[in-house]
């Protein structure tokens, strides 16, 4: 069990032990609103179960591209949530690249980190209240989700030129979403470091509504992971590496895992709800 696996198992246990059981958009879920933030300074990849890390990074590439049309290789994750013509209108891409008044938050973030590194204003958000409130209307699909992760991300440059950030996740699906959100956000940090001549620091992750659905396939995986939380913790034998150059767009193909990812020990797979 890696340090990330240990953190993840304890978060799941906390939700399972003390979370309240409530009906949600996709069925019954056990949720907590007071999970403590967690901090990572190494590649935050969940390995006790299989995490589709490359696909998650490809998803973030789509978000950062600003394009609304969903790539074919992500349709199995997104098909039921898109507009009739296969678009995620007003979603992550629109918020990142064309926020209110067509403002490109990513371009502004990079510019700020390069020219005013110690500013306290390095903040991006995917939460536009008006568009999130109307997103199912904009997409003409009642199943279209509002943005949940990178709700607010605040970046900080230290005197050693390390770049860290605090990310607040409004809605955290602990089994389907969070493991993928962690690794794609770490990839984003590595890319930003290359673009701004910084070194990776820490990723601090805060939770709003953290929840675990009570569907059978979800509970099976959850209980298996919780049962492992007292296993010995060993340092990572792997790390995510960015092989692109300054000035390059964020591309999933520029990332690789160097080292050996431990074989997953948890069987089963939570189904999409």
Tab-separated table of C-alpha atoms in Angstrom:
chain	number	residue	atom	x	y	z
A	1	UNK	CA	0.000	0.000	0.000
A	2	UNK	CA	1.402	3.365	-1.070
A	3	UNK	CA	0.997	6.578	0.966
A	4	UNK	CA	-1.763	7.653	-1.438
A	5	UNK	CA	-3.575	4.334	-0.995
A	6	UNK	CA	-3.364	4.760	2.778
A	7	UNK	CA	-4.841	8.260	2.606
A	8	UNK	CA	-7.567	7.050	0.261
A	9	UNK	CA	-8.534	4.056	2.419
A	10	UNK	CA	-8.815	6.231	5.515
A	11	UNK	CA	-11.004	8.761	3.728
A	12	UNK	CA	-13.331	5.977	2.589
A	13	UNK	CA	-13.445	4.563	6.107
A	14	UNK	CA	-14.351	7.958	7.539
A	15	UNK	CA	-17.247	8.343	5.117
A	16	UNK	CA	-18.397	4.782	5.691
A	17	UNK	CA	-18.232	5.052	9.488
A	18	UNK	CA	-19.634	8.516	10.130
A	19	UNK	CA	-21.203	9.755	6.887
A	20	UNK	CA	-24.922	10.401	6.681
A	21	UNK	CA	-27.067	8.335	4.332
A	22	UNK	CA	-28.988	10.554	1.911
A	23	UNK	CA	-30.721	10.243	-1.469
A	24	UNK	CA	-28.727	11.794	-4.313
A	25	UNK	CA	-28.910	12.416	-8.038
A	26	UNK	CA	-27.712	8.860	-8.730
A	27	UNK	CA	-29.262	7.016	-5.798
A	28	UNK	CA	-28.471	6.546	-2.126
A	29	UNK	CA	-25.083	7.802	-1.018
A	30	UNK	CA	-23.213	8.075	2.246
A	31	UNK	CA	-21.653	11.526	2.477
A	32	UNK	CA	-19.547	13.806	4.658
A	33	UNK	CA	-19.086	17.554	4.530
A	34	UNK	CA	-16.180	17.756	6.983
A	35	UNK	CA	-13.443	15.543	5.566
A	36	UNK	CA	-10.038	17.084	6.329
A	37	UNK	CA	-7.855	18.245	3.416
A	38	UNK	CA	-5.118	15.839	2.329
A	39	UNK	CA	-1.651	16.715	1.040
A	40	UNK	CA	0.471	15.026	-1.630
A	41	UNK	CA	4.099	15.719	-2.521
A	42	UNK	CA	4.559	12.624	-4.695
A	43	UNK	CA	2.510	11.208	-7.566
A	44	UNK	CA	-0.987	10.726	-6.069
A	45	UNK	CA	-1.994	7.576	-7.914
A	46	UNK	CA	-4.387	5.139	-6.224
A	47	UNK	CA	-2.988	1.652	-6.879
A	48	UNK	CA	-4.946	-0.708	-4.599
A	49	UNK	CA	-7.511	-0.700	-7.402
A	50	UNK	CA	-6.947	0.015	-11.067
A	51	UNK	CA	-6.985	3.721	-11.880
A	52	UNK	CA	-7.271	4.676	-15.551
A	53	UNK	CA	-4.586	7.323	-15.143
A	54	UNK	CA	-3.793	7.810	-18.850
A	55	UNK	CA	-7.460	8.184	-19.733
A	56	UNK	CA	-7.973	10.614	-16.858
A	57	UNK	CA	-5.149	12.781	-18.157
A	58	UNK	CA	-6.671	12.580	-21.654
A	59	UNK	CA	-9.912	13.843	-20.125
A	60	UNK	CA	-8.069	16.811	-18.629
A	61	UNK	CA	-6.490	17.479	-22.024
A	62	UNK	CA	-10.018	17.778	-23.394
A	63	UNK	CA	-10.976	20.178	-20.608
A	64	UNK	CA	-7.939	22.398	-21.166
A	65	UNK	CA	-8.459	22.447	-24.928
A	66	UNK	CA	-11.607	24.501	-24.457
A	67	UNK	CA	-13.460	22.295	-26.935
A	68	UNK	CA	-17.062	21.352	-26.175
A	69	UNK	CA	-17.196	18.236	-28.381
A	70	UNK	CA	-16.319	15.080	-26.447
A	71	UNK	CA	-13.451	13.011	-27.937
A	72	UNK	CA	-14.451	9.534	-29.081
A	73	UNK	CA	-12.168	7.803	-26.570
A	74	UNK	CA	-14.019	9.453	-23.658
A	75	UNK	CA	-17.571	8.714	-24.785
A	76	UNK	CA	-17.934	5.700	-22.497
A	77	UNK	CA	-17.460	8.080	-19.558
A	78	UNK	CA	-19.487	10.982	-20.942
A	79	UNK	CA	-22.023	9.826	-23.539
A	80	UNK	CA	-25.086	9.866	-21.279
A	81	UNK	CA	-24.263	13.374	-20.046
A	82	UNK	CA	-23.694	15.233	-23.323
A	83	UNK	CA	-25.947	17.292	-25.545
A	84	UNK	CA	-27.586	15.611	-28.531
A	85	UNK	CA	-24.644	16.575	-30.767
A	86	UNK	CA	-22.071	15.149	-28.341
A	87	UNK	CA	-20.997	18.343	-26.599
A	88	UNK	CA	-20.457	19.366	-22.975
A	89	UNK	CA	-21.641	22.942	-23.286
A	90	UNK	CA	-20.584	25.396	-20.546
A	91	UNK	CA	-18.514	22.661	-18.890
A	92	UNK	CA	-14.867	22.589	-17.827
A	93	UNK	CA	-13.449	23.646	-21.170
A	94	UNK	CA	-15.670	26.688	-21.399
A	95	UNK	CA	-14.905	27.742	-17.830
A	96	UNK	CA	-11.140	27.289	-18.190
A	97	UNK	CA	-10.775	28.960	-21.570
A	98	UNK	CA	-13.765	31.272	-22.028
A	99	UNK	CA	-15.044	32.319	-18.625
A	100	UNK	CA	-17.169	35.455	-18.299
A	101	UNK	CA	-16.369	37.977	-21.045
A	102	UNK	CA	-14.445	35.207	-22.846
A	103	UNK	CA	-11.624	35.275	-20.283
A	104	UNK	CA	-8.920	32.564	-20.615
A	105	UNK	CA	-8.112	31.626	-17.022
A	106	UNK	CA	-5.272	29.247	-17.905
A	107	UNK	CA	-3.434	31.783	-20.037
A	108	UNK	CA	-3.806	34.384	-17.285
A	109	UNK	CA	-2.614	31.916	-14.630
A	110	UNK	CA	0.557	31.106	-16.557
A	111	UNK	CA	1.245	34.779	-17.192
A	112	UNK	CA	0.794	35.584	-13.515
A	113	UNK	CA	3.009	32.741	-12.306
A	114	UNK	CA	5.755	33.857	-14.689
A	115	UNK	CA	5.676	37.598	-14.061
A	116	UNK	CA	4.248	37.940	-10.534
A	117	UNK	CA	5.115	34.622	-8.868
A	118	UNK	CA	4.486	35.732	-5.274
A	119	UNK	CA	1.060	37.184	-5.978
A	120	UNK	CA	-1.837	35.859	-3.923
A	121	UNK	CA	-4.151	36.062	-6.923
A	122	UNK	CA	-3.249	32.834	-8.724
A	123	UNK	CA	-6.792	31.480	-8.550
A	124	UNK	CA	-8.845	29.643	-11.163
A	125	UNK	CA	-12.382	28.301	-10.931
A	126	UNK	CA	-14.733	26.152	-12.963
A	127	UNK	CA	-17.776	27.418	-11.087
A	128	UNK	CA	-19.810	29.997	-12.975
A	129	UNK	CA	-23.029	30.113	-10.917
A	130	UNK	CA	-25.310	31.241	-13.738
A	131	UNK	CA	-24.095	28.633	-16.221
A	132	UNK	CA	-23.935	25.839	-13.653
A	133	UNK	CA	-27.510	26.586	-12.591
A	134	UNK	CA	-28.663	26.311	-16.213
A	135	UNK	CA	-26.288	23.622	-17.487
A	136	UNK	CA	-28.966	20.987	-18.086
A	137	UNK	CA	-30.887	23.540	-20.153
A	138	UNK	CA	-27.782	24.627	-22.065
A	139	UNK	CA	-27.006	20.987	-22.912
A	140	UNK	CA	-30.652	19.978	-23.308
A	141	UNK	CA	-29.911	16.943	-21.165
A	142	UNK	CA	-31.199	16.498	-17.583
A	143	UNK	CA	-28.203	14.250	-16.836
A	144	UNK	CA	-25.530	16.824	-17.679
A	145	UNK	CA	-23.427	17.403	-14.548
A	146	UNK	CA	-22.222	20.700	-13.211
A	147	UNK	CA	-18.457	21.030	-12.750
A	148	UNK	CA	-17.367	19.351	-9.535
A	149	UNK	CA	-13.571	19.295	-9.247
A	150	UNK	CA	-11.214	22.248	-9.645
A	151	UNK	CA	-14.142	24.239	-8.276
A	152	UNK	CA	-11.466	26.578	-6.926
A	153	UNK	CA	-7.702	26.054	-7.287
A	154	UNK	CA	-5.287	28.477	-5.617
A	155	UNK	CA	-1.623	28.352	-6.629
A	156	UNK	CA	1.364	29.355	-4.497
A	157	UNK	CA	5.033	29.860	-5.380
A	158	UNK	CA	7.628	29.386	-2.618
A	159	UNK	CA	11.051	31.002	-2.451
A	160	UNK	CA	12.640	27.740	-3.620
A	161	UNK	CA	10.613	28.187	-6.862
A	162	UNK	CA	8.324	25.276	-6.058
A	163	UNK	CA	4.727	25.528	-7.230
A	164	UNK	CA	1.973	24.178	-4.985
A	165	UNK	CA	-1.773	24.470	-5.091
A	166	UNK	CA	-4.884	23.973	-2.987
A	167	UNK	CA	-7.846	22.535	-4.841
A	168	UNK	CA	-11.366	22.598	-3.435
A	169	UNK	CA	-13.646	19.908	-4.834
A	170	UNK	CA	-17.297	20.841	-4.512
A	171	UNK	CA	-18.629	17.317	-5.120
A	172	UNK	CA	-16.340	14.321	-4.683
A	173	UNK	CA	-17.467	10.909	-5.920
A	174	UNK	CA	-14.902	8.991	-3.897
A	175	UNK	CA	-15.001	5.771	-5.910
A	176	UNK	CA	-15.568	6.851	-9.514
A	177	UNK	CA	-14.107	10.332	-9.632
A	178	UNK	CA	-11.550	11.191	-6.965
A	179	UNK	CA	-8.697	8.790	-7.923
A	180	UNK	CA	-8.856	10.143	-11.488
A	181	UNK	CA	-9.171	13.763	-10.347
A	182	UNK	CA	-6.035	13.464	-8.209
A	183	UNK	CA	-3.785	12.117	-10.962
A	184	UNK	CA	-5.054	14.466	-13.675
A	185	UNK	CA	-4.601	17.464	-11.371
A	186	UNK	CA	-1.051	16.350	-10.554
A	187	UNK	CA	-0.414	16.164	-14.298
A	188	UNK	CA	-1.733	19.715	-14.579
A	189	UNK	CA	0.741	20.797	-11.888
A	190	UNK	CA	3.661	19.181	-13.738
A	191	UNK	CA	2.639	20.881	-16.971
A	192	UNK	CA	2.298	24.255	-15.264
A	193	UNK	CA	5.753	23.865	-13.725
A	194	UNK	CA	7.246	23.375	-17.184
A	195	UNK	CA	5.379	26.370	-18.568
A	196	UNK	CA	6.471	28.670	-15.732
A	197	UNK	CA	9.974	27.376	-14.931
A	198	UNK	CA	8.984	26.078	-11.488
A	199	UNK	CA	9.473	22.781	-9.665
A	200	UNK	CA	6.574	20.670	-8.350
A	201	UNK	CA	5.640	21.354	-4.766
A	202	UNK	CA	2.535	20.079	-3.004
A	203	UNK	CA	-1.052	19.371	-3.972
A	204	UNK	CA	-3.478	20.031	-1.144
A	205	UNK	CA	-6.946	18.644	-1.761
A	206	UNK	CA	-10.015	19.872	0.090
A	207	UNK	CA	-13.477	18.351	-0.027
A	208	UNK	CA	-16.969	19.789	-0.057
A	209	UNK	CA	-19.553	17.012	-0.348
A	210	UNK	CA	-17.534	13.765	-0.309
A	211	UNK	CA	-19.737	10.773	-0.991
A	212	UNK	CA	-19.786	7.049	-1.728
A	213	UNK	CA	-22.793	5.564	-3.485
A	214	UNK	CA	-24.448	2.561	-1.910
A	215	UNK	CA	-24.905	0.612	-5.129
A	216	UNK	CA	-23.665	-2.970	-4.775
A	217	UNK	CA	-20.669	-2.683	-7.115
A	218	UNK	CA	-19.521	0.467	-5.287
A	219	UNK	CA	-19.875	-1.052	-1.820
A	220	UNK	CA	-17.932	-4.147	-2.848
A	221	UNK	CA	-14.917	-2.071	-3.881
A	222	UNK	CA	-15.237	0.308	-0.923
A	223	UNK	CA	-15.243	-2.472	1.658
A	224	UNK	CA	-12.262	-4.209	0.073
A	225	UNK	CA	-10.215	-1.009	0.173
A	226	UNK	CA	-11.162	-0.174	3.754
A	227	UNK	CA	-10.079	-3.669	4.831
A	228	UNK	CA	-6.550	-2.868	3.594
A	229	UNK	CA	-6.002	0.355	5.533
A	230	UNK	CA	-3.836	-1.253	8.224
A	231	UNK	CA	-1.494	-2.857	5.692
A	232	UNK	CA	2.153	-1.706	5.687
A	233	UNK	CA	2.775	1.544	3.825
A	234	UNK	CA	5.634	1.639	1.319
A	235	UNK	CA	6.975	4.616	-0.613
A	236	UNK	CA	6.073	4.988	-4.292
A	237	UNK	CA	8.203	2.999	-6.724
A	238	UNK	CA	6.898	5.123	-9.599
A	239	UNK	CA	6.285	8.727	-10.587
A	240	UNK	CA	4.390	10.581	-13.253
A	241	UNK	CA	6.727	12.417	-15.632
A	242	UNK	CA	5.982	15.198	-18.103
A	243	UNK	CA	8.075	14.964	-21.274
A	244	UNK	CA	6.797	18.045	-23.079
A	245	UNK	CA	8.450	21.422	-23.409
A	246	UNK	CA	7.678	24.973	-22.424
A	247	UNK	CA	5.157	26.407	-24.855
A	248	UNK	CA	3.554	23.042	-25.602
A	249	UNK	CA	-0.179	22.567	-25.139
A	250	UNK	CA	-1.256	20.113	-22.443
A	251	UNK	CA	-1.263	16.707	-24.178
A	252	UNK	CA	-1.858	13.348	-22.516
A	253	UNK	CA	0.707	11.696	-24.789
A	254	UNK	CA	3.451	13.782	-23.142
A	255	UNK	CA	3.002	12.027	-19.795
A	256	UNK	CA	4.308	8.653	-18.694
A	257	UNK	CA	4.689	6.640	-15.517
A	258	UNK	CA	8.323	5.875	-14.753
A	259	UNK	CA	8.852	2.904	-12.460
A	260	UNK	CA	6.566	0.066	-11.448
A	261	UNK	CA	2.934	0.559	-10.498
A	262	UNK	CA	1.945	-2.085	-7.918
A	263	UNK	CA	-0.577	-4.611	-9.185
A	264	UNK	CA	-4.101	-3.794	-7.929
A	265	UNK	CA	-5.269	-6.042	-5.122
A	266	UNK	CA	-8.932	-5.002	-5.122
A	267	UNK	CA	-11.199	-6.770	-7.594
A	268	UNK	CA	-14.395	-5.450	-9.073
A	269	UNK	CA	-15.225	-2.124	-10.638
A	270	UNK	CA	-17.818	0.448	-9.562
A	271	UNK	CA	-20.308	0.868	-12.381
A	272	UNK	CA	-21.191	4.249	-13.833
A	273	UNK	CA	-24.413	5.558	-12.319
